[in-house]
């Protein structure tokens, strides 16, 4: 158990809808990263939040957005859902945003877009 | 750009066999970190090991061992006397030292599915 929790565990949406996924960090961690994992692929970096500020972004369109709260929990919002957004969404927390920091992952949210 | 290659898509072994999972990486950074994660069917990525680019000592933890060779840009993972519980997808990942504006991210390989059968 990493202490990183995510909700919901599963979600089904239709194309064009909006979705919000939630993540609670491990105690003492101020950095949250979000990853998208398509079936049969490795996780792809979406973005990272460090002390409530976006701290880096991967190759994802602006309809993927996020927030980090003062307690360091985080949300991932996806607008105008597309079929290709169907994936496992993983969040990871770490003690800081340096390269040496180990990222500890939550169980993920499985999103299906119909 | 950073890249991680796990050429083995799937490996099947019989219990008690030794198995090695290969990982080759590319980076321009002189300081970087390499990781291995295990992903069981439940989906959660379980951290196994972190290694920095300045430490080329091999590491052993129980049945697990890791061979880091900077000269060949490889960070291979060996499971000795495999067990059915080792069945999972294993990912190798590389940590980028700096993104624009700060921060770090993990660049993952495509994973190796390990199946251990009785």
Coordinates of C-alpha atoms in Angstrom, one line a residue:
Chain A
X1 CA 0.0 0.0 0.0
X2 CA 1.5 3.3 -1.1
X3 CA -1.0 5.6 0.7
X4 CA -2.0 7.1 -2.6
X5 CA -5.7 6.8 -3.3
X6 CA -7.8 7.5 -6.4
X7 CA -11.5 7.8 -7.0
X8 CA -13.5 6.6 -8.7
X9 CA -12.1 3.2 -9.5
X10 CA -14.1 2.9 -12.7
X11 CA -16.1 5.3 -14.8
X12 CA -18.1 5.1 -18.0
X13 CA -18.8 8.3 -20.0
X14 CA -20.0 9.2 -23.4
X15 CA -18.2 11.2 -26.1
X16 CA -18.3 14.9 -25.5
X17 CA -18.9 14.7 -21.8
X18 CA -16.6 16.0 -19.1
X19 CA -15.0 14.0 -16.3
X20 CA -13.1 14.7 -13.0
X21 CA -10.8 12.2 -11.4
X22 CA -9.4 12.6 -7.9
X23 CA -6.2 11.7 -6.2
X24 CA -5.0 11.9 -2.6
X25 CA -1.3 12.0 -2.0
X26 CA 0.8 10.0 0.4
X27 CA 1.3 11.9 3.6
X28 CA 4.2 14.4 3.4
X29 CA 4.2 14.5 -0.4
X30 CA 3.8 17.9 -2.1
X31 CA 4.0 16.7 -5.7
X32 CA 1.4 14.9 -7.8
X33 CA 1.9 13.6 -11.3
X34 CA -0.8 12.3 -13.6
X35 CA -0.3 9.6 -16.3
X36 CA -2.5 8.1 -18.9
X37 CA -2.0 4.4 -19.7
X38 CA -3.7 3.0 -22.8
X39 CA -4.3 -0.7 -23.1
X40 CA -1.0 -2.6 -23.7
X41 CA 1.1 0.6 -23.4
X42 CA 3.3 2.2 -20.8
X43 CA 2.1 5.2 -18.8
X44 CA 2.3 8.6 -20.6
X45 CA 3.0 11.7 -18.6
X46 CA 0.1 14.2 -18.6
X47 CA 1.2 16.9 -16.1
X48 CA 2.7 17.5 -12.7
X49 CA 1.7 19.8 -9.8
X50 CA 4.1 21.0 -7.2
X51 CA 2.9 23.0 -4.3
X52 CA -0.4 23.9 -6.1
X53 CA 1.3 25.0 -9.3
X54 CA 1.5 23.2 -12.7
X55 CA 5.1 22.2 -12.9
X56 CA 5.4 20.5 -16.3
X57 CA 3.2 19.1 -19.0
X58 CA 3.4 16.3 -21.5
X59 CA 1.9 16.2 -25.0
X60 CA -1.7 16.4 -24.1
X61 CA -4.2 19.0 -25.3
X62 CA -5.6 21.8 -23.1
X63 CA -8.8 19.9 -22.6
X64 CA -6.8 18.0 -20.0
X65 CA -6.5 20.2 -17.0
X66 CA -5.8 19.9 -13.3
X67 CA -5.7 21.3 -9.9
X68 CA -3.8 20.7 -6.7
X69 CA -5.2 21.8 -3.4
X70 CA -3.5 23.1 -0.2
X71 CA -3.6 19.6 1.3
X72 CA -1.8 18.4 -1.9
X73 CA -4.7 16.3 -3.2
X74 CA -5.3 16.7 -6.9
X75 CA -7.9 16.6 -9.6
X76 CA -7.6 15.7 -13.3
X77 CA -10.3 17.2 -15.5
X78 CA -10.9 16.1 -19.1
X79 CA -13.4 18.1 -21.2
X80 CA -15.0 17.1 -24.5
X81 CA -14.2 13.4 -24.0
X82 CA -13.1 11.4 -27.1
X83 CA -13.1 7.7 -27.6
X84 CA -9.3 7.6 -27.4
X85 CA -9.4 9.0 -23.9
X86 CA -10.4 5.5 -22.7
X87 CA -7.5 4.4 -20.6
X88 CA -6.3 3.8 -17.0
X89 CA -5.4 7.1 -15.4
X90 CA -2.8 6.9 -12.7
X91 CA -1.7 9.5 -10.3
X92 CA 1.6 9.4 -8.4
X93 CA 2.9 11.4 -5.5
X94 CA 6.4 12.2 -4.4
X95 CA 8.2 14.2 -1.8
X96 CA 9.4 16.8 -4.3
X97 CA 9.8 17.5 -8.0
X98 CA 13.5 16.6 -8.5
X99 CA 14.6 13.8 -10.7
X100 CA 15.7 11.6 -7.8
X101 CA 12.3 11.5 -6.2
X102 CA 10.5 8.2 -6.3
X103 CA 6.9 8.5 -7.5
X104 CA 4.5 6.3 -5.7
X105 CA 1.4 5.3 -7.7
X106 CA -2.3 5.0 -6.8
X107 CA -4.5 2.1 -8.0
X108 CA -5.8 4.1 -11.0
X109 CA -9.1 5.1 -12.4
X110 CA -10.3 3.1 -15.4
X111 CA -12.2 5.4 -17.8
X112 CA -14.3 4.1 -20.7
X113 CA -15.6 6.5 -23.2
X114 CA -18.5 5.3 -25.4
Chain B
X1 CA 14.4 13.3 -26.1
X2 CA 14.5 10.5 -23.5
X3 CA 13.5 7.0 -24.5
X4 CA 13.1 3.6 -22.8
X5 CA 13.0 0.4 -24.8
X6 CA 11.8 -2.9 -23.5
X7 CA 12.1 -5.2 -26.5
X8 CA 10.6 -8.2 -24.8
X9 CA 6.8 -7.9 -25.1
X10 CA 6.0 -11.2 -23.3
X11 CA 8.0 -13.8 -21.5
X12 CA 6.7 -17.2 -20.3
X13 CA 8.7 -19.3 -17.8
X14 CA 8.1 -22.3 -15.6
X15 CA 8.2 -21.7 -11.9
X16 CA 11.7 -21.8 -10.4
X17 CA 13.3 -20.7 -13.6
X18 CA 15.4 -17.6 -13.6
X19 CA 14.3 -14.8 -15.9
X20 CA 15.9 -11.5 -17.1
X21 CA 13.9 -8.5 -18.3
X22 CA 15.8 -6.2 -20.5
X23 CA 15.8 -2.4 -20.5
X24 CA 17.7 0.0 -22.7
X25 CA 17.5 3.7 -22.4
X26 CA 18.5 6.9 -24.2
X27 CA 19.2 10.2 -22.5
X28 CA 21.3 13.3 -23.0
X29 CA 21.4 14.0 -19.3
X30 CA 24.5 13.2 -17.3
X31 CA 22.5 12.8 -14.2
X32 CA 19.5 10.6 -14.4
X33 CA 17.6 8.0 -12.5
X34 CA 16.2 4.7 -13.5
X35 CA 13.3 2.8 -12.0
X36 CA 11.6 -0.5 -12.2
X37 CA 7.9 -0.9 -11.4
X38 CA 5.7 -4.0 -11.3
X39 CA 2.0 -3.8 -12.4
X40 CA -0.1 -6.7 -11.4
X41 CA -3.6 -7.2 -13.0
X42 CA -5.1 -4.9 -10.4
X43 CA -3.4 -2.0 -12.2
X44 CA -1.4 -0.3 -9.4
X45 CA 2.2 0.4 -10.3
X46 CA 4.4 -1.0 -7.5
X47 CA 7.8 0.6 -7.0
X48 CA 10.7 -1.9 -7.0
X49 CA 14.0 0.0 -7.3
X50 CA 15.6 3.3 -8.1
X51 CA 19.1 3.7 -9.4
X52 CA 21.1 6.9 -10.1
X53 CA 23.5 7.3 -13.0
X54 CA 26.5 7.6 -10.8
X55 CA 26.1 4.2 -9.0
X56 CA 26.8 1.3 -11.3
X57 CA 26.9 -1.3 -8.5
X58 CA 24.6 -4.2 -9.0
X59 CA 21.9 -4.6 -6.5
X60 CA 20.3 -7.7 -5.0
X61 CA 17.1 -7.8 -3.0
X62 CA 16.0 -11.3 -2.2
X63 CA 15.2 -13.0 -5.4
X64 CA 15.5 -9.8 -7.4
X65 CA 18.7 -8.4 -8.8
X66 CA 19.5 -5.5 -11.1
X67 CA 22.4 -5.0 -13.5
X68 CA 23.1 -1.4 -14.5
X69 CA 25.6 -0.9 -17.3
X70 CA 26.2 2.7 -18.3
X71 CA 28.4 1.7 -21.2
X72 CA 25.5 -0.1 -22.9
X73 CA 22.8 2.1 -21.5
X74 CA 21.1 -0.9 -20.0
X75 CA 19.4 -1.6 -16.7
X76 CA 18.3 -5.2 -16.7
X77 CA 16.2 -7.0 -14.0
X78 CA 16.6 -10.6 -13.0
X79 CA 14.2 -12.7 -11.0
X80 CA 15.8 -15.8 -9.6
X81 CA 13.7 -18.9 -8.9
X82 CA 10.5 -17.3 -10.3
X83 CA 7.2 -17.8 -8.7
X84 CA 3.6 -17.6 -9.9
X85 CA 3.1 -14.5 -7.8
X86 CA 5.8 -12.8 -10.0
X87 CA 3.4 -12.8 -12.9
X88 CA 2.8 -9.2 -13.9
X89 CA 3.8 -6.5 -16.3
X90 CA 7.1 -5.0 -15.5
X91 CA 8.0 -1.4 -16.5
X92 CA 11.4 0.2 -16.7
X93 CA 11.3 4.0 -16.4
X94 CA 13.7 7.0 -16.7
X95 CA 13.5 10.2 -14.8
X96 CA 14.1 13.4 -16.7
X97 CA 16.1 15.9 -14.6
X98 CA 14.3 19.0 -15.7
X99 CA 11.2 20.0 -17.6
X100 CA 10.6 23.5 -18.9
X101 CA 9.7 25.4 -15.8
X102 CA 11.0 22.7 -13.5
X103 CA 9.7 19.4 -12.4
X104 CA 10.4 15.9 -13.3
X105 CA 8.6 13.2 -15.2
X106 CA 9.0 9.4 -15.7
X107 CA 9.4 8.1 -19.3
X108 CA 8.3 4.5 -19.3
X109 CA 9.0 1.6 -21.6
X110 CA 6.2 -0.4 -23.1
X111 CA 6.5 -3.0 -20.5
X112 CA 7.2 -6.8 -20.4
X113 CA 4.4 -9.2 -19.5
X114 CA 5.9 -12.0 -17.4
X115 CA 3.9 -15.2 -17.1
X116 CA 5.1 -17.7 -14.6
X117 CA 3.4 -21.1 -14.9
X118 CA 3.5 -24.1 -12.6

